[in-house]
Amino acid sequence: MSLSLNQWTTRQWSLPEAVDGCVRHGLEAIGLWREKVAETGLARSVRLVRDAGLRVSSLCRGGFLTAGGLPGEEGRTAFAQALEENRRAIDEAAELSADCLVLVVGGLPGVRPGEALPAAGFTRDLAGARERVAEALAELAPYAGERGVKLALEPLHPIYCPDRAVISTLGQALDLSLPFPEEQVGVVVDTFHVWWDPRLFEDVARAGLRIASYQVCDYLHPLPEDVLLGRGMMGDGVIDFRPITAAVRAAGYTGDVEVEIFNADVWAADPDEVVATMKARYEQVVLA
Amino acid sequence: MSLSLNQWTTRQWSLPEAVDGCVRHGLEAIGLWREKVAETGLARSVRLVRDAGLRVSSLCRGGFLTAGGLPGEEGRTAFAQALEENRRAIDEAAELSADCLVLVVGGLPGVRPGEALPAAGFTRDLAGARERVAEALAELAPYAGERGVKLALEPLHPIYCPDRAVISTLGQALDLSLPFPEEQVGVVVDTFHVWWDPRLFEDVARAGLRIASYQVCDYLHPLPEDVLLGRGMMGDGVIDFRPITAAVRAAGYTGDVEVEIFNADVWAADPDEVVATMKARYEQVVLA
């Protein structure tokens, strides 16, 4: 397993700066974000990572597929738009030769991240939202397959179930992936999201080669006010990484290990120091 | 199923006031907290609920059984103290003829609720902490059984895994209960904690008569800064109660439905209005 920098960890850096940073620190892979790719331009981004000899361990992110659960025309339009947007993300992942396109599947239809519940225009139908994800996958998986892109379903910590992901466990992501060929749909194991799951080790083993991405960062305690930023540098929180890494390896995963940290202090720090710390902590607390 | 007021929902009220409130609003049951019972005195509390003709649907709470996972003497002392404290809670539940004693099992050994991680004196050994819970149950279940008390294991939302409960799913609580007779160890289904679980309906059915308590309150969005207070009046959040209530009923549960809300606004409101709202919402959004 080789260390990869998810570029959101050094958010200050543009894509060219992040590519340079990876090379300077001897990393072989980078995880890209669509926003950053758009800023630099797709063609130039492709050239930069290729010229630097970097693997693209993932492209973040597609998803937000559940709005189709809204009633009537609104739902139909939202579903069509989500599919269209995801096809664009798949095309970009293909251009970048990304190992996978990460999908954050979306929350309850009509519930917006971080915003108060609307008086109308949202639904509490959790089971229905999960069915919308399965439907969207059936549309997108063949499209991805034709372009050599693997979709990677990311279960998010249950705290994000209302607004970001109705897929909350690795087992659930895995079950949703099984109807599709392994090279079309896989799952993400992100320690922050799944460390608490009593079925984690069983489901990592069951996932086997469906594991499309292994991402690490720590779970801080207590969480900050904005729970989206509760991700910490490995060793700064409560997660015991070694047994999880060992299980992912035993399942057959040989890909890159991406470090993706959303944290106000990490974002404010000097990116070169962040990468240096990340490398040291990876050796000290993540490797099994 | 009959509605019960968990007295923490009307936290301003003393135990005598809460008992009066239940009678005034025509409720047949009340969920008590040990702190409030201690304030009023155990004998007087027993007399008050008996004279009012109320059932005690639960006593909150025992638990915090994981500190025994600390190394050496510190762990042994912490484990012995936790068992002693839980035996006292069982004795109180017996005196009050409570339907069950709710157990919040505790988080990672040495991690304190709401406090920064200590530099030393805590462990990330989640699997070990879960084993401590099983060990403690083996000590406590027979003691409870002799006194006619049922221990009710409460899975808490995974957000509380570091500091309050290493039991995060109903399935996990259920598995921990199975080695013991049904009348000694059961589980709590609390909508706030389990609504997101993709295996919820399967595990409610599997729990059957192990369900010792059904508690309802809503999951607010977005959560407030102090996530402990993210519980809302039914109808104010994202939970679809009816299918969960129907599943609990289909599993064979015929007990009381307790409303337990931790919420700064609810606590600041007039308790009589809170109980009136609770009754109305129970009819409107909870009953299947």
Coordinates of C-alpha atoms in Angstrom, one line a residue:
Chain A
M1 CA 0.0 0.0 0.0
S2 CA 1.3 3.4 -0.9
L3 CA 0.4 6.8 0.6
S4 CA -1.8 9.2 -1.4
L5 CA -2.6 12.8 -0.7
N6 CA -6.2 13.7 -1.1
Q7 CA -5.9 17.3 -2.3
W8 CA -8.6 18.5 0.1
T9 CA -6.2 17.9 3.0
T10 CA -4.0 20.7 1.6
R11 CA -6.9 22.8 0.4
Q12 CA -4.9 26.0 0.1
W13 CA -3.0 24.4 -2.8
S14 CA -4.3 24.6 -6.3
L15 CA -4.0 21.4 -8.4
P16 CA -0.6 22.4 -9.9
E17 CA 0.7 23.2 -6.4
A18 CA -0.7 19.9 -5.0
V19 CA 0.9 17.9 -7.8
D20 CA 4.3 19.6 -7.1
G21 CA 3.8 19.0 -3.4
C22 CA 3.3 15.3 -4.0
V23 CA 6.4 15.0 -6.1
R24 CA 8.5 17.1 -3.6
H25 CA 7.5 14.8 -0.8
G26 CA 8.0 11.6 -2.8
L27 CA 4.3 10.5 -3.0
E28 CA 3.2 8.4 -5.9
A29 CA -0.5 9.2 -5.9
I30 CA -3.0 12.0 -5.5
G31 CA -6.8 12.1 -4.9
L32 CA -8.4 14.9 -6.9
W33 CA -11.5 17.0 -6.4
R34 CA -13.7 18.0 -9.3
E35 CA -13.8 21.7 -8.1
K36 CA -10.0 21.9 -8.2
V37 CA -9.8 20.1 -11.6
A38 CA -12.3 22.6 -13.0
E39 CA -10.2 25.5 -11.6
T40 CA -7.1 24.3 -13.5
G41 CA -9.0 22.9 -16.5
L42 CA -9.4 19.2 -17.2
A43 CA -6.9 18.9 -20.1
R44 CA -4.2 20.7 -18.1
S45 CA -4.9 18.6 -15.0
V46 CA -4.6 15.4 -17.0
R47 CA -1.2 16.6 -18.4
L48 CA 0.1 17.7 -15.0
V49 CA -0.6 14.4 -13.2
R50 CA 0.7 12.4 -16.2
D51 CA 3.9 14.5 -16.5
A52 CA 4.5 14.2 -12.7
G53 CA 4.1 10.4 -13.0
L54 CA 1.4 10.4 -10.3
R55 CA -1.5 7.9 -10.1
V56 CA -4.9 9.4 -9.5
S57 CA -6.1 7.3 -6.6
S58 CA -9.6 8.7 -6.8
L59 CA -11.7 11.6 -8.1
C60 CA -14.1 13.2 -5.6
R61 CA -16.9 13.2 -6.1
G62 CA -20.1 12.1 -7.8
G63 CA -23.4 11.2 -6.1
F64 CA -26.3 13.2 -4.6
L65 CA -28.6 10.8 -6.4
T66 CA -31.6 10.8 -4.0
A67 CA -33.5 14.0 -4.9
G68 CA -35.4 12.0 -7.4
G69 CA -37.5 10.9 -4.4
L70 CA -39.3 14.2 -4.4
P71 CA -42.8 13.9 -5.7
G72 CA -43.9 14.5 -9.3
E73 CA -42.1 16.6 -11.9
E74 CA -39.7 18.0 -9.3
G75 CA -38.4 14.6 -8.5
R76 CA -38.1 13.5 -12.2
T77 CA -36.2 16.6 -13.1
A78 CA -33.9 16.3 -10.1
F79 CA -33.2 12.7 -11.0
A80 CA -32.4 13.4 -14.6
Q81 CA -30.1 16.3 -13.6
A82 CA -28.3 14.1 -11.1
L83 CA -27.7 11.4 -13.7
E84 CA -26.4 14.0 -16.1
E85 CA -24.0 15.5 -13.6
N86 CA -22.7 12.1 -12.7
R87 CA -22.1 11.2 -16.3
R88 CA -19.9 14.3 -16.5
A89 CA -18.0 13.2 -13.4
I90 CA -17.5 9.7 -14.9
D91 CA -16.1 11.3 -18.1
E92 CA -13.7 13.4 -16.1
A93 CA -12.6 10.3 -14.1
A94 CA -12.0 8.5 -17.4
E95 CA -9.9 11.4 -18.7
L96 CA -7.8 11.5 -15.5
S97 CA -7.4 7.7 -15.5
A98 CA -8.7 7.8 -11.8
D99 CA -8.7 4.5 -10.0
C100 CA -12.3 5.3 -9.0
L101 CA -15.0 8.0 -8.8
V102 CA -16.2 8.4 -5.2
L103 CA -19.9 8.6 -4.8
V104 CA -21.5 10.4 -1.8
V105 CA -25.0 9.3 -2.5
G106 CA -27.1 12.1 -0.9
G107 CA -29.4 12.4 2.0
L108 CA -33.2 12.5 2.4
P109 CA -34.8 14.1 -0.7
G110 CA -35.0 17.9 -0.2
V111 CA -32.9 18.1 3.0
R112 CA -29.9 20.4 2.4
P113 CA -26.5 20.1 4.1
G114 CA -26.2 22.4 7.1
E115 CA -29.6 24.1 6.4
A116 CA -32.8 24.1 8.4
L117 CA -35.4 21.7 7.3
P118 CA -37.7 23.3 4.7
A119 CA -41.4 23.7 5.6
A120 CA -42.3 21.6 2.6
G121 CA -40.5 20.0 -0.3
F122 CA -38.6 17.3 1.6
T123 CA -39.4 13.7 2.5
R124 CA -38.6 11.5 5.5
D125 CA -38.8 8.4 3.2
L126 CA -35.4 6.9 4.0
A127 CA -36.1 3.5 2.4
G128 CA -37.3 5.3 -0.8
A129 CA -34.1 7.4 -0.9
R130 CA -32.1 4.2 -0.7
E131 CA -34.1 2.8 -3.6
R132 CA -33.3 5.9 -5.7
V133 CA -29.6 5.2 -5.2
A134 CA -30.0 1.6 -6.5
E135 CA -31.9 2.9 -9.5
A136 CA -29.3 5.5 -10.3
L137 CA -26.5 2.9 -10.0
A138 CA -28.3 0.8 -12.6
E139 CA -28.2 3.7 -15.0
L140 CA -24.6 4.8 -14.2
A141 CA -22.7 1.6 -13.8
P142 CA -22.8 0.5 -17.4
Y143 CA -21.9 4.0 -18.5
A144 CA -18.9 4.0 -16.2
G145 CA -18.0 0.5 -17.3
E146 CA -17.9 1.5 -20.9
R147 CA -15.4 4.2 -20.0
G148 CA -13.2 2.0 -17.7
V149 CA -14.3 3.9 -14.5
K150 CA -15.1 2.2 -11.2
L151 CA -17.8 3.8 -9.1
A152 CA -16.9 3.8 -5.4
L153 CA -19.9 3.9 -3.0
E154 CA -18.8 5.7 0.2
P155 CA -20.8 5.0 3.3
L156 CA -20.8 8.1 5.5
H157 CA -21.0 8.2 9.3
P158 CA -24.7 8.0 10.3
I159 CA -24.5 11.6 11.5
Y160 CA -24.7 12.6 7.8
C161 CA -27.7 10.4 7.0
P162 CA -30.2 13.3 6.9
D163 CA -28.3 15.5 4.4
R164 CA -25.4 13.8 2.7
A165 CA -25.6 10.0 2.6
V166 CA -28.4 7.5 3.2
I167 CA -25.7 4.9 3.0
S168 CA -24.3 4.6 6.5
T169 CA -22.5 1.3 6.8
L170 CA -19.9 -0.6 4.7
G171 CA -22.3 -3.6 4.6
Q172 CA -25.0 -1.5 3.1
A173 CA -22.7 0.0 0.5
L174 CA -21.4 -3.5 -0.3
D175 CA -25.0 -4.9 -0.7
L176 CA -25.8 -2.1 -3.1
S177 CA -22.6 -2.9 -5.2
L178 CA -23.2 -6.6 -5.5
P179 CA -25.6 -6.6 -8.5
F180 CA -22.9 -5.0 -10.6
P181 CA -19.6 -6.3 -11.9
E182 CA -16.7 -5.7 -9.6
E183 CA -14.9 -3.5 -12.0
Q184 CA -17.9 -1.2 -12.3
V185 CA -19.0 -0.7 -8.6
G186 CA -16.9 -0.9 -5.5
V187 CA -16.9 0.6 -2.0
V188 CA -14.8 3.1 0.0
V189 CA -13.5 2.2 3.4
D190 CA -12.9 5.5 5.2
T191 CA -11.9 5.1 8.8
F192 CA -13.6 8.3 9.9
H193 CA -17.0 7.0 8.7
V194 CA -16.8 3.3 9.7
W195 CA -14.5 2.9 12.7
W196 CA -17.4 2.5 15.2
D197 CA -19.3 -0.3 13.2
P198 CA -19.5 -3.5 15.1
R199 CA -19.7 -5.4 11.8
L200 CA -16.7 -3.6 10.3
F201 CA -14.2 -6.4 10.2
E202 CA -16.8 -8.9 8.9
D203 CA -17.8 -6.5 6.2
V204 CA -14.3 -5.6 5.2
A205 CA -13.6 -9.3 4.7
R206 CA -16.8 -9.8 2.8
A207 CA -16.0 -6.8 0.6
G208 CA -12.7 -8.3 -0.6
L209 CA -11.8 -6.9 -4.0
R210 CA -14.9 -4.7 -4.0
I211 CA -12.8 -2.3 -1.8
A212 CA -12.1 0.5 -4.4
S213 CA -10.5 2.9 -2.0
Y214 CA -9.0 3.0 1.5
Q215 CA -9.1 6.4 3.1
V216 CA -7.7 7.3 6.5
C217 CA -8.1 10.2 8.9
D218 CA -8.9 10.3 12.6
Y219 CA -12.2 10.9 14.5
L220 CA -11.7 13.8 16.8
H221 CA -13.2 14.0 20.3
P222 CA -15.1 16.0 21.1
L223 CA -16.3 16.9 17.6
P224 CA -16.1 20.6 16.7
E225 CA -19.3 22.7 16.3
D226 CA -19.3 22.0 12.5
V227 CA -19.3 18.2 12.5
L228 CA -18.1 18.1 8.9
L229 CA -14.7 19.3 10.2
G230 CA -14.3 16.6 12.9
R231 CA -11.7 14.8 10.8
G232 CA -8.2 14.8 12.3
M233 CA -4.7 13.8 11.5
M234 CA -4.1 10.2 12.2
G235 CA -3.1 9.8 15.9
D236 CA -5.0 12.9 17.0
G237 CA -8.3 11.1 17.7
V238 CA -9.8 7.9 18.9
I239 CA -9.3 5.5 16.0
D240 CA -7.1 2.4 16.3
F241 CA -5.9 2.2 12.7
R242 CA -3.7 -0.8 12.7
P243 CA -6.3 -3.5 12.9
I244 CA -8.4 -1.8 10.2
T245 CA -5.4 -1.5 7.9
A246 CA -4.6 -5.1 8.5
A247 CA -8.1 -6.2 7.7
V248 CA -8.2 -4.1 4.5
R249 CA -4.9 -5.7 3.4
A250 CA -6.1 -9.2 4.3
A251 CA -9.2 -8.6 2.1
G252 CA -6.8 -8.2 -0.8
Y253 CA -6.6 -4.5 -1.2
T254 CA -3.3 -3.4 -2.7
G255 CA -4.2 0.1 -3.8
D256 CA -3.2 3.5 -2.4
V257 CA -4.1 4.8 1.0
E258 CA -5.6 8.2 0.8
V259 CA -5.5 10.8 3.6
E260 CA -8.5 13.1 3.4
I261 CA -8.8 15.6 6.2
F262 CA -11.5 18.2 6.6
N263 CA -10.3 20.3 9.6
A264 CA -10.0 24.1 10.0
D265 CA -6.6 23.9 11.8
V266 CA -5.1 21.5 9.2
W267 CA -6.4 23.8 6.4
A268 CA -4.8 26.8 8.1
A269 CA -1.4 25.2 8.5
D270 CA 1.5 25.3 6.0
P271 CA 0.6 22.5 3.5
D272 CA 4.2 21.3 3.3
E273 CA 4.2 20.7 7.1
V274 CA 0.8 19.0 6.8
V275 CA 2.2 16.6 4.2
A276 CA 5.3 15.9 6.3
T277 CA 3.2 15.2 9.3
M278 CA 0.9 13.0 7.3
K279 CA 3.8 10.9 6.1
A280 CA 5.2 10.4 9.6
R281 CA 1.9 9.5 11.1
Y282 CA 1.1 7.1 8.3
E283 CA 4.2 5.1 9.3
Q284 CA 3.6 5.5 13.0
V285 CA -0.1 4.7 13.4
V286 CA -1.7 3.5 10.2
L287 CA 0.5 0.8 8.7
A288 CA -0.2 -2.6 10.1
Chain B
M1 CA -49.1 0.9 23.6
S2 CA -49.5 3.7 26.1
L3 CA -47.6 7.0 26.3
S4 CA -45.1 7.5 29.1
L5 CA -43.3 10.7 30.1
N6 CA -39.6 10.3 30.6
Q7 CA -39.1 12.9 33.3
W8 CA -35.9 14.3 31.7
T9 CA -38.3 15.8 29.0
T10 CA -39.7 18.1 31.6
R11 CA -36.5 18.5 33.4
Q12 CA -37.7 21.6 35.4
W13 CA -40.1 19.4 37.3
S14 CA -39.0 17.6 40.5
L15 CA -40.2 14.0 40.8
P16 CA -43.4 15.0 42.7
E17 CA -44.2 17.6 40.1
A18 CA -43.6 15.2 37.3
V19 CA -45.9 12.6 38.9
D20 CA -48.6 15.2 39.4
G21 CA -48.1 16.3 35.8
C22 CA -48.6 12.8 34.5
V23 CA -51.8 12.4 36.5
R24 CA -53.1 15.8 35.4
H25 CA -52.5 14.9 31.7
G26 CA -54.0 11.4 32.0
L27 CA -50.7 9.5 31.4
E28 CA -50.4 6.0 33.0
A29 CA -46.6 5.7 33.1
I30 CA -43.5 7.7 33.8
G31 CA -39.8 7.1 33.1
L32 CA -37.6 8.1 36.1
W33 CA -34.0 9.2 36.4
R34 CA -31.9 8.2 39.4
E35 CA -30.8 11.8 40.0
K36 CA -34.4 12.9 40.4
V37 CA -35.2 9.9 42.6
A38 CA -32.3 10.7 44.8
E39 CA -33.4 14.3 45.2
T40 CA -36.8 13.2 46.4
G41 CA -35.6 10.2 48.3
L42 CA -36.2 6.6 47.1
A43 CA -38.9 5.6 49.6
R44 CA -40.9 8.8 49.0
S45 CA -40.5 8.3 45.2
V46 CA -41.8 4.8 45.5
R47 CA -44.8 6.0 47.5
L48 CA -45.6 8.8 45.1
V49 CA -45.7 6.8 42.0
R50 CA -47.6 4.0 43.7
D51 CA -50.2 6.4 45.2
A52 CA -50.6 8.0 41.8
G53 CA -51.2 4.6 40.2
L54 CA -48.4 5.1 37.7
R55 CA -46.3 2.4 36.1
V56 CA -42.5 3.1 36.1
S57 CA -41.7 2.4 32.4
S58 CA -38.0 2.6 33.0
L59 CA -35.3 3.8 35.4
C60 CA -32.4 5.8 33.8
R61 CA -29.7 4.8 34.1
G62 CA -27.1 2.3 34.9
G63 CA -24.1 1.4 32.7
F64 CA -20.7 3.0 32.2
L65 CA -19.1 -0.4 32.4
T66 CA -16.1 0.0 30.1
A67 CA -13.5 1.8 32.3
G68 CA -12.3 -1.6 33.4
G69 CA -10.4 -1.7 30.1
L70 CA -7.8 0.7 31.5
P71 CA -4.6 -1.2 32.3
G72 CA -3.7 -2.6 35.7
E73 CA -5.0 -1.6 39.1
E74 CA -6.8 1.5 37.7
G75 CA -8.9 -0.8 35.4
R76 CA -9.6 -3.3 38.2
T77 CA -10.8 -0.6 40.6
A78 CA -12.9 1.1 37.9
F79 CA -14.6 -2.1 37.0
A80 CA -15.4 -3.0 40.7
Q81 CA -16.8 0.5 41.2
A82 CA -18.9 0.3 38.1
L83 CA -20.4 -3.0 39.2
E84 CA -21.1 -1.7 42.7
E85 CA -22.8 1.4 41.3
N86 CA -24.9 -0.7 38.9
R87 CA -26.0 -3.0 41.8
R88 CA -27.3 0.1 43.6
A89 CA -29.2 1.1 40.4
I90 CA -30.7 -2.4 40.2
D91 CA -31.8 -2.2 43.8
E92 CA -33.5 1.1 43.2
A93 CA -35.2 -0.2 40.0
A94 CA -36.5 -3.2 42.1
E95 CA -37.9 -0.8 44.8
L96 CA -39.6 1.3 42.2
S97 CA -40.9 -1.8 40.3
A98 CA -39.5 -0.3 37.2
D99 CA -40.2 -2.2 34.0
C100 CA -36.4 -2.0 33.2
L101 CA -33.1 -0.4 34.1
V102 CA -31.7 1.3 31.1
L103 CA -27.9 0.8 30.6
V104 CA -25.8 3.3 28.7
V105 CA -22.7 1.1 28.5
G106 CA -19.9 3.6 28.3
G107 CA -17.4 4.7 25.7
L108 CA -13.7 4.0 25.2
P109 CA -12.0 3.5 28.5
G110 CA -10.7 6.8 29.9
V111 CA -12.5 9.1 27.3
R112 CA -14.8 11.5 29.1
P113 CA -18.0 12.9 27.7
G114 CA -17.5 16.3 26.1
E115 CA -13.9 16.6 27.3
A116 CA -10.7 16.8 25.3
L117 CA -8.8 13.5 25.0
P118 CA -6.4 13.0 27.9
A119 CA -2.7 12.8 27.0
A120 CA -2.6 9.4 28.7
G121 CA -4.9 7.2 30.6
F122 CA -7.3 6.3 27.8
T123 CA -7.3 3.5 25.2
R124 CA -8.5 3.1 21.6
D125 CA -9.3 -0.5 22.1
L126 CA -12.9 -0.6 21.0
A127 CA -13.2 -4.4 20.8
G128 CA -11.8 -4.7 24.3
A129 CA -14.3 -2.1 25.6
R130 CA -17.1 -4.2 24.1
E131 CA -15.8 -7.3 25.9
R132 CA -15.8 -5.4 29.2
V133 CA -19.6 -4.8 28.6
A134 CA -20.2 -8.5 28.1
E135 CA -18.2 -9.4 31.2
A136 CA -20.1 -6.8 33.3
L137 CA -23.4 -8.2 32.1
A138 CA -22.4 -11.7 33.2
E139 CA -22.0 -10.3 36.7
L140 CA -25.0 -8.1 36.8
A141 CA -27.7 -10.1 35.0
P142 CA -28.1 -12.8 37.7
Y143 CA -28.1 -10.1 40.4
A144 CA -30.9 -8.2 38.5
G145 CA -32.7 -11.5 37.9
E146 CA -32.9 -12.3 41.6
R147 CA -34.5 -8.9 42.2
G148 CA -37.0 -9.1 39.3
V149 CA -35.2 -6.3 37.3
K150 CA -34.7 -6.4 33.6
L151 CA -31.5 -4.7 32.3
A152 CA -32.1 -2.9 29.0
L153 CA -29.1 -2.3 26.8
E154 CA -29.4 0.9 24.9
P155 CA -27.5 1.3 21.6
L156 CA -26.6 4.9 21.2
H157 CA -26.1 6.7 17.9
P158 CA -22.5 6.1 16.6
I159 CA -21.7 9.8 17.3
Y160 CA -21.5 8.8 21.0
C161 CA -19.2 5.8 20.5
P162 CA -16.1 7.5 21.8
D163 CA -17.5 8.7 25.1
R164 CA -20.9 7.3 26.0
A165 CA -21.6 3.9 24.3
V166 CA -19.5 1.4 22.4
I167 CA -22.8 -0.3 21.6
S168 CA -24.0 1.6 18.4
T169 CA -26.6 -0.7 16.8
L170 CA -29.7 -2.6 17.9
G171 CA -28.2 -5.7 16.4
Q172 CA -25.1 -5.4 18.5
A173 CA -27.2 -4.8 21.7
L174 CA -29.3 -7.8 20.8
D175 CA -26.4 -10.1 20.3
L176 CA -25.0 -9.0 23.7
S177 CA -28.3 -9.8 25.3
L178 CA -28.8 -13.3 23.9
P179 CA -26.6 -15.3 26.3
F180 CA -29.0 -14.2 29.1
P181 CA -32.6 -15.1 29.9
E182 CA -35.1 -12.7 28.3
E183 CA -36.4 -11.6 31.6
Q184 CA -32.9 -10.5 32.7
V185 CA -31.5 -8.6 29.7
G186 CA -33.3 -6.8 26.9
V187 CA -32.7 -3.9 24.5
V188 CA -34.0 -0.4 24.1
V189 CA -35.3 0.9 20.7
D190 CA -34.8 4.6 20.8
T191 CA -35.7 6.2 17.5
F192 CA -33.1 9.0 17.8
H193 CA -30.3 6.5 18.1
V194 CA -31.4 3.9 15.5
W195 CA -33.5 5.5 12.8
W196 CA -30.6 5.5 10.2
D197 CA -29.7 1.9 10.6
P198 CA -30.2 -0.1 7.4
R199 CA -30.7 -3.2 9.4
L200 CA -33.2 -1.6 11.8
F201 CA -36.4 -3.4 10.7
E202 CA -34.6 -6.8 10.5
D203 CA -33.2 -6.4 14.0
V204 CA -36.4 -5.1 15.5
A205 CA -38.1 -8.3 14.2
R206 CA -35.2 -10.4 15.5
A207 CA -35.4 -8.7 18.9
G208 CA -39.0 -9.7 19.4
L209 CA -39.8 -9.9 23.1
R210 CA -36.2 -8.7 23.9
I211 CA -37.5 -5.2 23.3
A212 CA -37.6 -3.9 26.9
S213 CA -38.4 -0.3 26.1
Y214 CA -39.5 1.8 23.1
Q215 CA -38.5 5.4 23.3
V216 CA -39.3 8.1 20.8
C217 CA -38.0 11.6 20.0
D218 CA -37.0 13.2 16.7
Y219 CA -33.5 13.7 15.1
L220 CA -33.1 17.4 14.5
H221 CA -31.4 18.8 11.4
P222 CA -29.0 20.4 11.5
L223 CA -27.8 19.2 14.9
P224 CA -27.1 21.9 17.5
E225 CA -23.6 22.7 18.6
D226 CA -24.0 20.3 21.6
V227 CA -25.0 17.1 19.8
L228 CA -26.4 15.7 23.0
L229 CA -29.2 18.2 22.7
G230 CA -30.1 17.3 19.1
R231 CA -33.2 15.4 20.2
G232 CA -36.5 17.0 19.2
M233 CA -40.2 16.7 19.7
M234 CA -41.7 14.1 17.3
G235 CA -42.5 15.8 14.0
D236 CA -39.8 18.5 14.3
G237 CA -37.0 16.4 12.7
V238 CA -36.3 13.9 10.0
I239 CA -37.6 10.6 11.5
D240 CA -40.5 8.7 9.9
F241 CA -42.0 7.2 13.1
R242 CA -44.9 5.2 11.8
P243 CA -43.0 2.3 10.2
I244 CA -40.7 2.0 13.2
T245 CA -43.7 1.9 15.6
A246 CA -45.4 -0.7 13.4
A247 CA -42.3 -2.9 13.4
V248 CA -41.9 -2.6 17.2
R249 CA -45.6 -3.6 17.6
A250 CA -45.3 -6.4 15.1
A251 CA -42.3 -7.7 17.1
G252 CA -44.7 -8.2 20.1
Y253 CA -44.0 -5.1 22.1
T254 CA -47.0 -4.1 24.2
G255 CA -45.3 -1.9 26.7
D256 CA -45.2 1.9 27.2
V257 CA -43.8 4.4 24.7
E258 CA -41.5 6.8 26.4
V259 CA -40.8 10.2 25.2
E260 CA -37.3 11.3 26.2
I261 CA -36.1 14.7 24.8
F262 CA -32.8 16.4 25.5
N263 CA -33.3 19.8 24.0
A264 CA -32.6 23.3 25.4
D265 CA -35.8 24.8 24.0
V266 CA -38.0 22.0 25.3
W267 CA -36.4 22.3 28.7
A268 CA -37.0 26.1 28.8
A269 CA -40.7 25.8 27.8
D270 CA -43.6 25.4 30.2
P271 CA -43.6 21.7 31.2
D272 CA -47.4 21.5 30.9
E273 CA -47.3 22.8 27.4
V274 CA -44.5 20.3 26.6
V275 CA -46.7 17.4 27.8
A276 CA -49.7 18.6 25.9
T277 CA -47.6 18.9 22.7
M278 CA -46.1 15.5 23.3
K279 CA -49.6 13.9 23.6
A280 CA -50.8 15.5 20.4
R281 CA -47.7 14.6 18.4
Y282 CA -47.8 11.1 19.7
E283 CA -51.2 10.6 18.1
Q284 CA -50.3 12.5 15.0
V285 CA -46.9 11.1 14.0
V286 CA -45.9 8.2 16.2
L287 CA -48.8 5.8 16.3
A288 CA -48.9 3.3 13.5

